[in-house]
Amino acid sequence: MAATNVGVVLARYPHGTATVDDFAVVDVETPPLDAGDVLVRNVYLSCDPYLRGHMAPGGSPLGQPITARTVGVVEESRHRSYQPGEIVWGFLRWERYTHVRSGDGLTRVDPALGPIRFAVSVLGMPGLTAYVGAIEIGRPEPGQTVLVSAASGAVGSVAGQLARLAGARVVGSVGRPEKVAHVMRTLGFDAAFDHRVATAAGTDGRGLSEALEQQCPEGIDVYFENVGGPLLEAVLERLNPHARIAVCGMIAEYEQPPEVGPAGIRGLANILRTRSTMTGFSIGDHVHKLPEFVVRMSAWMRSGQVVFPDDIVDGIEQTPAAFVGMMRGDHIGKRMVRVSDDPHPDS
Ligand code: NDP
C-alpha cells in the first residue's frame, strides 16, 4: 500500500484558456487492495489536448484526480495475471499511485520494444493516431504533397514521418522558428513554415494562403488536420483534385469559451469542386490495431526511419503547468510528466 498518495485535480472548470489556477495538487486516498486489484506506481502522466474537452461540467468531476493515460510499474498485485515490477499502461489517473479495480483496462508494456514512456507516445495512441490518419485515411502516393499541422507535436511529428516513408513530399505547419528547424533537420520534412509568422506577415489577412502557395507549389493532396480554424480555410483553397483531409483534431477550437463557440469554416465548396474527402476519425475505434502497430513502429524506430523526441517535465506538482503549456505549444514531441523513477531509463 502506498504510504502517501498525491493527485492532480480540477479546482474549478476552466473558462476559455486553461490556467494553472484551475488545478490543485492534493493528497488523495488510496483504498486497500481487494482480491483481483492492482496498485500501479505511475511513472509518466500523459498530457493530451483531448483532456481539455473533459474539463467541463459533465466531464471530469471537480476534486478528483483527472483520468488520463499513464504508464507505470505494478507496485502491488492481488491479480493473478499481474506481478509486481511489470510495466503497464492504461487510462488511469493523474496521481502517484492508482488503485486499479480488478486490473481493468491495464495493458502490459514490453520494455524490450523501447523506452517505457513510448507506451503513451510513439508506441501508443498518438503514434497509432498518426498512422491511421496519415496512411489509412491519407493514402499518400509517392511525389504527392502532404501537409501536416501541429507538425512538431506528438501526433504530427509521426504523421509527417510516415507520409515521407510512403514517398510523399511533406510540409509542416508549426508555431515557432525552432520548430521549423526541428521538423526539417531532425524529422526530415521537406519544408515547413511558422503559422504565427505567416499570419502576421501576410497581406490583407492572406498570410497563411501565401505561405501555402510558397511551400506547397504543386497544391495539397493530403492534409493531416490537427488544428482547424484559419489554416483549414487556407488549405481548402489549395486542394488538388481528389485530395484527402484526415480530420484528427481541431485544437484551435478547444479553448473557445462556450459563449463564443466554434468558428464557422469558409470555403467548404472547394471540397465539392475538387471531389475531395474530409474524414473525421477517433482513435478509440482503432485500438484493436495497437499490438500490430507497436511491432511495426518499434522496428521503424530501431532502424532510424522514424525518430521521436519526448518532452519530459519532472514532478507531479508541475503537471498543471505542463498541461497548460502543452495546449499553447511550449513543447516539441510528446509532453508528459515524470512522477517517479523510471525502472528502465536506458531501454
Ligand atoms: P501536440 O503535441 O501537437 O500539442 C498541441 C499542439 O497544437 C501545440 O504544440 C501547438 O503547436 C498546436 N496549437 C495549439 N493551439 C493552436 C492554434 N490555435 N492554432 C494552431 N496550432 C495550435 O498534441 P497531440 O499531438 O497530442 O495532438 C494533436 C492533435 O491531435 C490535437 O488536435 C488532438 O486533439 C488530436 N488527437 C486526435 C485523436 C483522435 O483520435 N482523432 C487522438 C489524439 C490526438 P504549434 O506550436 O506548432 O502551433
Short mmCIF file of C-alpha atoms and ligand atoms in Angstrom, two decimals:
data_model
loop_
_atom_site.label_atom_id
_atom_site.label_comp_id
_atom_site.label_asym_id
_atom_site.label_seq_id
_atom_site.Cartn_x
_atom_site.Cartn_y
_atom_site.Cartn_z
CA MET A 1 0.00 0.00 0.00
CA ALA A 2 1.23 3.45 -0.86
CA ALA A 3 2.06 5.38 2.30
CA THR A 4 1.07 8.68 0.73
CA ASN A 5 -0.72 9.47 -2.48
CA VAL A 6 -0.92 12.75 -4.32
CA GLY A 7 -3.18 13.60 -7.25
CA VAL A 8 -3.87 16.43 -9.67
CA VAL A 9 -7.49 17.56 -9.57
CA LEU A 10 -9.62 20.26 -11.14
CA ALA A 11 -10.21 23.03 -8.60
CA ARG A 12 -12.76 24.64 -10.98
CA TYR A 13 -13.74 24.29 -14.60
CA PRO A 14 -11.55 26.40 -16.92
CA HIS A 15 -13.28 29.18 -18.83
CA GLY A 16 -11.60 29.59 -22.20
CA THR A 17 -7.84 29.07 -21.98
CA ALA A 18 -6.98 26.76 -19.06
CA THR A 19 -4.66 28.23 -16.39
CA VAL A 20 -2.70 26.58 -13.58
CA ASP A 21 -5.18 28.07 -11.08
CA ASP A 22 -7.87 25.78 -12.49
CA PHE A 23 -6.00 22.82 -10.94
CA ALA A 24 -4.81 21.76 -7.49
CA VAL A 25 -2.27 19.15 -6.38
CA VAL A 26 -3.73 17.47 -3.29
CA ASP A 27 -3.39 14.44 -1.02
CA VAL A 28 -5.78 11.69 -2.11
CA GLU A 29 -6.99 8.46 -0.53
CA THR A 30 -5.96 5.10 -1.96
CA PRO A 31 -8.10 2.23 -0.65
CA PRO A 32 -6.55 -1.16 0.25
CA LEU A 33 -6.48 -3.79 -2.50
CA ASP A 34 -9.27 -6.33 -2.69
CA ALA A 35 -8.80 -9.69 -4.40
CA GLY A 36 -8.09 -9.07 -8.09
CA ASP A 37 -6.98 -5.44 -7.65
CA VAL A 38 -3.66 -3.94 -8.76
CA LEU A 39 -1.76 -0.92 -7.42
CA VAL A 40 0.21 0.89 -10.11
CA ARG A 41 3.04 3.31 -9.32
CA ASN A 42 2.67 5.81 -12.13
CA VAL A 43 5.92 6.87 -13.79
CA TYR A 44 4.74 9.05 -16.71
CA LEU A 45 1.48 11.02 -16.87
CA SER A 46 0.38 11.91 -20.40
CA CYS A 47 -0.71 15.48 -21.25
CA ASP A 48 -3.16 15.34 -24.19
CA PRO A 49 -5.29 18.03 -25.87
CA TYR A 50 -8.48 15.89 -25.66
CA LEU A 51 -8.37 16.23 -21.87
CA ARG A 52 -9.34 19.89 -22.25
CA GLY A 53 -12.71 18.73 -23.61
CA HIS A 54 -13.32 16.75 -20.41
CA MET A 55 -12.64 19.80 -18.23
CA ALA A 56 -16.24 20.98 -18.28
CA PRO A 57 -19.41 20.24 -16.28
CA GLY A 58 -20.46 16.68 -17.04
CA GLY A 59 -16.82 15.68 -17.71
CA SER A 60 -14.05 15.32 -15.11
CA PRO A 61 -15.55 15.74 -11.63
CA LEU A 62 -14.06 18.59 -9.57
CA GLY A 63 -11.75 17.50 -6.73
CA GLN A 64 -10.93 14.05 -8.15
CA PRO A 65 -7.67 13.10 -9.90
CA ILE A 66 -8.08 13.56 -13.63
CA THR A 67 -8.44 10.38 -15.70
CA ALA A 68 -5.65 10.24 -18.29
CA ARG A 69 -3.24 7.82 -19.91
CA THR A 70 -0.29 6.84 -17.72
CA VAL A 71 2.46 4.25 -17.84
CA GLY A 72 3.82 2.78 -14.62
CA VAL A 73 5.02 -0.18 -12.59
CA VAL A 74 2.91 -2.77 -10.79
CA GLU A 75 3.68 -1.94 -7.16
CA GLU A 76 1.34 -4.50 -5.54
CA SER A 77 -0.95 -7.06 -7.07
CA ARG A 78 -3.78 -9.30 -5.93
CA HIS A 79 -4.48 -10.14 -9.59
CA ARG A 80 -3.14 -13.47 -10.81
CA SER A 81 -2.10 -12.06 -14.23
CA TYR A 82 -0.03 -9.13 -12.94
CA GLN A 83 3.19 -9.41 -10.95
CA PRO A 84 4.98 -6.64 -9.03
CA GLY A 85 7.60 -4.97 -11.21
CA GLU A 86 5.72 -5.43 -14.50
CA ILE A 87 5.21 -2.36 -16.69
CA VAL A 88 1.65 -1.44 -17.63
CA TRP A 89 -0.25 1.44 -19.24
CA GLY A 90 -3.89 2.38 -19.09
CA PHE A 91 -6.40 5.18 -18.75
CA LEU A 92 -5.51 5.66 -15.08
CA ARG A 93 -5.30 8.97 -13.23
CA TRP A 94 -3.00 11.94 -12.76
CA GLU A 95 -1.71 10.71 -9.38
CA ARG A 96 1.36 8.97 -7.94
CA TYR A 97 -0.38 5.64 -7.37
CA THR A 98 -3.52 4.33 -8.99
CA HIS A 99 -5.67 1.62 -7.48
CA VAL A 100 -6.97 -0.40 -10.45
CA ARG A 101 -10.03 -2.42 -9.56
CA SER A 102 -9.82 -5.97 -10.97
CA GLY A 103 -6.87 -4.83 -13.13
CA ASP A 104 -9.45 -3.40 -15.57
CA GLY A 105 -8.02 -1.62 -18.61
CA LEU A 106 -4.36 -2.38 -17.96
CA THR A 107 -2.13 -3.31 -20.89
CA ARG A 108 1.30 -4.86 -20.37
CA VAL A 109 4.27 -2.94 -21.86
CA ASP A 110 7.33 -4.79 -23.18
CA PRO A 111 10.43 -2.70 -22.28
CA ALA A 112 12.37 -4.58 -24.97
CA LEU A 113 10.41 -2.66 -27.65
CA GLY A 114 11.64 0.75 -26.49
CA PRO A 115 11.64 3.14 -23.52
CA ILE A 116 8.53 2.56 -21.43
CA ARG A 117 7.43 6.21 -21.90
CA PHE A 118 6.84 5.38 -25.57
CA ALA A 119 3.71 3.50 -24.41
CA VAL A 120 1.97 6.90 -24.12
CA SER A 121 3.67 8.43 -27.16
CA VAL A 122 5.06 6.95 -30.36
CA LEU A 123 4.26 3.30 -29.49
CA GLY A 124 0.87 4.23 -28.05
CA MET A 125 -2.25 6.16 -29.00
CA PRO A 126 -0.50 9.23 -30.52
CA GLY A 127 1.59 7.01 -32.79
CA LEU A 128 -1.39 4.91 -33.86
CA THR A 129 -3.41 8.09 -34.45
CA ALA A 130 -0.70 9.33 -36.79
CA TYR A 131 -0.68 6.01 -38.67
CA VAL A 132 -4.45 5.81 -39.12
CA GLY A 133 -4.74 9.43 -40.28
CA ALA A 134 -1.64 9.72 -42.42
CA ILE A 135 -1.59 6.27 -44.03
CA GLU A 136 -5.03 4.64 -43.84
CA ILE A 137 -7.08 7.81 -44.45
CA GLY A 138 -4.49 9.98 -46.23
CA ARG A 139 -3.28 7.22 -48.61
CA PRO A 140 -0.28 9.32 -49.75
CA GLU A 141 1.31 8.37 -53.04
CA PRO A 142 4.95 8.92 -54.00
CA GLY A 143 5.52 12.52 -55.05
CA GLN A 144 2.22 13.81 -53.66
CA THR A 145 2.20 16.75 -51.23
CA VAL A 146 1.15 16.06 -47.64
CA LEU A 147 0.62 18.98 -45.26
CA VAL A 148 0.67 18.31 -41.50
CA SER A 149 -0.43 20.90 -38.90
CA ALA A 150 0.90 20.92 -35.32
CA ALA A 151 3.72 19.11 -37.07
CA SER A 152 6.24 19.12 -34.23
CA GLY A 153 3.82 17.67 -31.68
CA ALA A 154 3.18 14.09 -30.59
CA VAL A 155 0.84 13.08 -33.41
CA GLY A 156 2.02 15.45 -36.15
CA SER A 157 5.69 14.54 -35.94
CA VAL A 158 4.90 10.86 -36.51
CA ALA A 159 2.27 11.56 -39.20
CA GLY A 160 4.77 13.54 -41.26
CA GLN A 161 7.49 10.92 -40.99
CA LEU A 162 5.14 8.11 -42.00
CA ALA A 163 3.93 10.09 -45.03
CA ARG A 164 7.55 10.67 -46.00
CA LEU A 165 8.27 6.93 -45.67
CA ALA A 166 5.42 6.44 -48.15
CA GLY A 167 7.31 8.63 -50.63
CA ALA A 168 5.35 11.87 -50.28
CA ARG A 169 6.71 15.42 -50.13
CA VAL A 170 5.89 16.51 -46.57
CA VAL A 171 5.31 20.08 -45.40
CA GLY A 172 4.79 21.04 -41.75
CA SER A 173 2.94 23.93 -40.12
CA VAL A 174 4.36 24.77 -36.68
CA GLY A 175 4.20 27.61 -34.18
CA ARG A 176 7.81 28.68 -33.52
CA PRO A 177 11.02 29.16 -35.57
CA GLU A 178 12.89 26.42 -33.65
CA LYS A 179 10.06 24.03 -34.53
CA VAL A 180 10.56 24.80 -38.23
CA ALA A 181 14.23 23.81 -37.83
CA HIS A 182 13.29 20.72 -35.82
CA VAL A 183 10.81 19.23 -38.27
CA MET A 184 13.15 19.80 -41.21
CA ARG A 185 16.52 18.83 -39.68
CA THR A 186 15.53 16.17 -37.15
CA LEU A 187 12.33 14.73 -38.59
CA GLY A 188 13.31 15.07 -42.28
CA PHE A 189 10.30 17.09 -43.51
CA ASP A 190 10.82 18.65 -46.95
CA ALA A 191 9.53 22.09 -45.97
CA ALA A 192 7.93 23.89 -43.04
CA PHE A 193 6.60 27.28 -42.04
CA ASP A 194 5.71 29.11 -38.85
CA HIS A 195 1.95 29.73 -38.88
CA ARG A 196 2.24 32.64 -36.46
CA VAL A 197 4.89 34.41 -38.56
CA ALA A 198 2.93 33.71 -41.75
CA THR A 199 -0.30 35.08 -40.27
CA ALA A 200 1.40 38.27 -39.09
CA ALA A 201 3.39 38.83 -42.31
CA GLY A 202 0.64 38.32 -44.87
CA THR A 203 -1.13 41.00 -46.86
CA ASP A 204 -4.89 41.57 -46.43
CA GLY A 205 -5.15 38.69 -43.94
CA ARG A 206 -3.90 36.20 -46.55
CA GLY A 207 -0.67 35.25 -44.76
CA LEU A 208 -1.46 31.55 -44.41
CA SER A 209 -2.62 31.33 -48.04
CA GLU A 210 0.62 32.96 -49.16
CA ALA A 211 2.67 30.54 -47.02
CA LEU A 212 0.88 27.58 -48.62
CA GLU A 213 1.42 28.99 -52.13
CA GLN A 214 5.15 29.10 -51.36
CA GLN A 215 5.51 25.80 -49.51
CA CYS A 216 3.01 23.72 -51.48
CA PRO A 217 3.53 24.99 -55.06
CA GLU A 218 2.01 21.81 -56.54
CA GLY A 219 -1.10 22.05 -54.35
CA ILE A 220 -2.10 19.76 -51.46
CA ASP A 221 -3.04 16.10 -51.91
CA VAL A 222 -3.32 15.12 -48.23
CA TYR A 223 -3.92 17.36 -45.24
CA PHE A 224 -3.40 15.88 -41.76
CA GLU A 225 -5.64 18.24 -39.80
CA ASN A 226 -4.77 18.88 -36.16
CA VAL A 227 -5.85 22.48 -35.62
CA GLY A 228 -8.83 23.75 -37.68
CA GLY A 229 -9.55 27.49 -37.96
CA PRO A 230 -7.83 29.81 -40.47
CA LEU A 231 -5.26 27.22 -41.59
CA LEU A 232 -8.02 24.84 -42.68
CA GLU A 233 -9.62 27.66 -44.70
CA ALA A 234 -6.29 28.35 -46.44
CA VAL A 235 -5.81 24.62 -47.14
CA LEU A 236 -9.26 24.34 -48.76
CA GLU A 237 -8.15 26.90 -51.38
CA ARG A 238 -5.16 24.80 -52.41
CA LEU A 239 -6.60 21.30 -52.58
CA ASN A 240 -5.70 19.18 -55.58
CA PRO A 241 -8.39 17.03 -57.24
CA HIS A 242 -9.37 14.05 -55.09
CA ALA A 243 -7.43 15.33 -52.07
CA ARG A 244 -7.89 13.63 -48.70
CA ILE A 245 -8.25 15.53 -45.42
CA ALA A 246 -7.80 13.37 -42.32
CA VAL A 247 -9.55 15.31 -39.57
CA CYS A 248 -7.67 14.29 -36.45
CA GLY A 249 -8.16 17.33 -34.22
CA MET A 250 -9.17 20.99 -34.10
CA ILE A 251 -7.14 22.33 -31.19
CA ALA A 252 -7.71 25.97 -32.22
CA GLU A 253 -11.32 25.49 -31.08
CA TYR A 254 -10.81 23.55 -27.84
CA GLU A 255 -10.35 26.60 -25.62
CA GLN A 256 -13.04 28.82 -27.09
CA PRO A 257 -15.35 29.96 -24.27
CA PRO A 258 -18.82 28.37 -24.68
CA GLU A 259 -20.44 31.75 -25.41
CA VAL A 260 -18.08 32.20 -28.40
CA GLY A 261 -18.39 28.64 -29.70
CA PRO A 262 -16.63 27.09 -32.68
CA ALA A 263 -15.85 29.30 -35.68
CA GLY A 264 -17.51 28.56 -39.00
CA ILE A 265 -15.19 27.35 -41.80
CA ARG A 266 -15.27 29.24 -45.10
CA GLY A 267 -14.53 27.60 -48.43
CA LEU A 268 -16.09 24.15 -47.95
CA ALA A 269 -17.34 24.36 -51.55
CA ASN A 270 -13.72 23.55 -52.51
CA ILE A 271 -14.36 20.00 -51.28
CA LEU A 272 -17.09 19.70 -53.89
CA ARG A 273 -15.08 21.46 -56.64
CA THR A 274 -12.07 19.17 -56.16
CA ARG A 275 -14.07 15.98 -55.37
CA SER A 276 -12.07 15.76 -52.15
CA THR A 277 -12.96 13.94 -48.94
CA MET A 278 -12.81 15.04 -45.30
CA THR A 279 -12.76 12.09 -42.92
CA GLY A 280 -13.01 12.56 -39.19
CA PHE A 281 -11.72 9.71 -37.07
CA SER A 282 -11.38 8.76 -33.42
CA ILE A 283 -8.55 6.54 -32.35
CA GLY A 284 -10.88 4.81 -29.92
CA ASP A 285 -12.31 2.97 -32.95
CA HIS A 286 -8.87 1.62 -33.91
CA VAL A 287 -7.42 0.38 -30.60
CA HIS A 288 -7.52 -3.23 -31.80
CA LYS A 289 -4.72 -2.30 -34.26
CA LEU A 290 -2.32 -1.30 -31.48
CA PRO A 291 -0.45 -4.61 -30.89
CA GLU A 292 0.45 -4.99 -34.58
CA PHE A 293 1.26 -1.28 -34.88
CA VAL A 294 3.64 -1.38 -31.87
CA VAL A 295 5.71 -4.14 -33.50
CA ARG A 296 5.92 -2.28 -36.84
CA MET A 297 6.67 1.12 -35.32
CA SER A 298 9.34 -0.20 -32.93
CA ALA A 299 11.10 -1.71 -35.97
CA TRP A 300 10.94 1.66 -37.81
CA MET A 301 12.42 3.31 -34.75
CA ARG A 302 15.20 0.75 -34.32
CA SER A 303 16.19 1.21 -37.98
CA GLY A 304 16.17 5.02 -37.55
CA GLN A 305 13.42 5.52 -40.16
CA VAL A 306 11.29 7.24 -37.54
CA VAL A 307 12.72 9.38 -34.76
CA PHE A 308 10.75 10.70 -31.83
CA PRO A 309 11.65 13.16 -29.10
CA ASP A 310 9.76 13.24 -25.83
CA ASP A 311 9.34 16.37 -23.76
CA ILE A 312 9.52 15.35 -20.11
CA VAL A 313 8.62 17.63 -17.22
CA ASP A 314 9.65 16.36 -13.77
CA GLY A 315 7.46 16.38 -10.66
CA ILE A 316 3.74 15.78 -10.17
CA GLU A 317 3.30 19.31 -8.85
CA GLN A 318 4.37 20.57 -12.30
CA THR A 319 1.51 18.75 -14.06
CA PRO A 320 -0.88 21.75 -14.31
CA ALA A 321 1.83 23.96 -15.85
CA ALA A 322 2.91 21.12 -18.14
CA PHE A 323 -0.65 20.70 -19.43
CA VAL A 324 -1.32 24.43 -19.87
CA GLY A 325 1.99 24.80 -21.69
CA MET A 326 1.23 21.83 -23.96
CA MET A 327 -2.02 23.44 -25.08
CA ARG A 328 -0.17 26.59 -26.19
CA GLY A 329 2.66 24.62 -27.83
CA ASP A 330 5.60 25.11 -25.44
CA HIS A 331 6.92 21.63 -26.22
CA ILE A 332 8.45 19.62 -29.07
CA GLY A 333 7.40 15.96 -29.36
CA LYS A 334 5.23 14.37 -26.68
CA ARG A 335 4.63 16.32 -23.46
CA MET A 336 4.48 14.11 -20.36
CA VAL A 337 5.22 14.40 -16.64
CA ARG A 338 7.60 12.03 -14.84
CA VAL A 339 6.27 11.50 -11.32
CA SER A 340 8.51 8.65 -10.08
CA ASP A 341 11.68 6.79 -11.05
CA ASP A 342 11.70 5.03 -14.42
CA PRO A 343 12.92 1.45 -13.78
CA HIS A 344 14.13 1.16 -17.42
CA PRO A 345 15.65 4.60 -18.06
CA ASP A 346 18.05 3.40 -20.78
CA SER A 347 15.99 0.74 -22.52
P1 NDP B 1 0.60 18.28 -29.71
O1 NDP B 1 1.79 17.65 -29.11
O2 NDP B 1 0.60 18.51 -31.18
O3 NDP B 1 0.30 19.66 -28.96
C1 NDP B 1 -0.70 20.51 -29.40
C2 NDP B 1 -0.17 21.50 -30.47
O4 NDP B 1 -1.23 22.23 -31.03
C3 NDP B 1 0.75 22.56 -29.88
O5 NDP B 1 2.06 22.08 -29.82
C4 NDP B 1 0.61 23.72 -30.87
O6 NDP B 1 1.61 23.56 -31.87
C5 NDP B 1 -0.73 23.45 -31.57
N1 NDP B 1 -1.69 24.50 -31.34
C6 NDP B 1 -2.25 24.87 -30.18
N2 NDP B 1 -3.12 25.89 -30.37
C7 NDP B 1 -3.10 26.16 -31.70
C8 NDP B 1 -3.78 27.10 -32.54
N3 NDP B 1 -4.67 27.96 -32.04
N4 NDP B 1 -3.50 27.07 -33.86
C9 NDP B 1 -2.61 26.21 -34.38
N5 NDP B 1 -1.94 25.30 -33.63
C10 NDP B 1 -2.19 25.28 -32.32
O7 NDP B 1 -0.70 17.44 -29.32
P2 NDP B 1 -1.08 15.97 -29.82
O8 NDP B 1 -0.10 15.54 -30.84
O9 NDP B 1 -1.33 15.13 -28.66
O10 NDP B 1 -2.49 16.23 -30.55
C11 NDP B 1 -2.53 16.86 -31.83
C12 NDP B 1 -3.98 16.89 -32.31
O11 NDP B 1 -4.42 15.54 -32.50
C13 NDP B 1 -4.96 17.54 -31.34
O12 NDP B 1 -5.90 18.29 -32.07
C14 NDP B 1 -5.63 16.36 -30.70
O13 NDP B 1 -6.90 16.66 -30.20
C15 NDP B 1 -5.66 15.39 -31.85
N6 NDP B 1 -5.81 13.97 -31.50
C16 NDP B 1 -6.87 13.31 -32.05
C17 NDP B 1 -7.04 11.97 -31.83
C18 NDP B 1 -8.16 11.26 -32.49
O14 NDP B 1 -8.50 10.15 -32.10
N7 NDP B 1 -8.77 11.85 -33.51
C19 NDP B 1 -6.14 11.22 -30.93
C20 NDP B 1 -5.02 12.00 -30.43
C21 NDP B 1 -4.90 13.35 -30.70
P3 NDP B 1 2.33 24.81 -32.57
O15 NDP B 1 3.21 25.46 -31.55
O16 NDP B 1 3.09 24.18 -33.66
O17 NDP B 1 1.24 25.72 -33.04
#
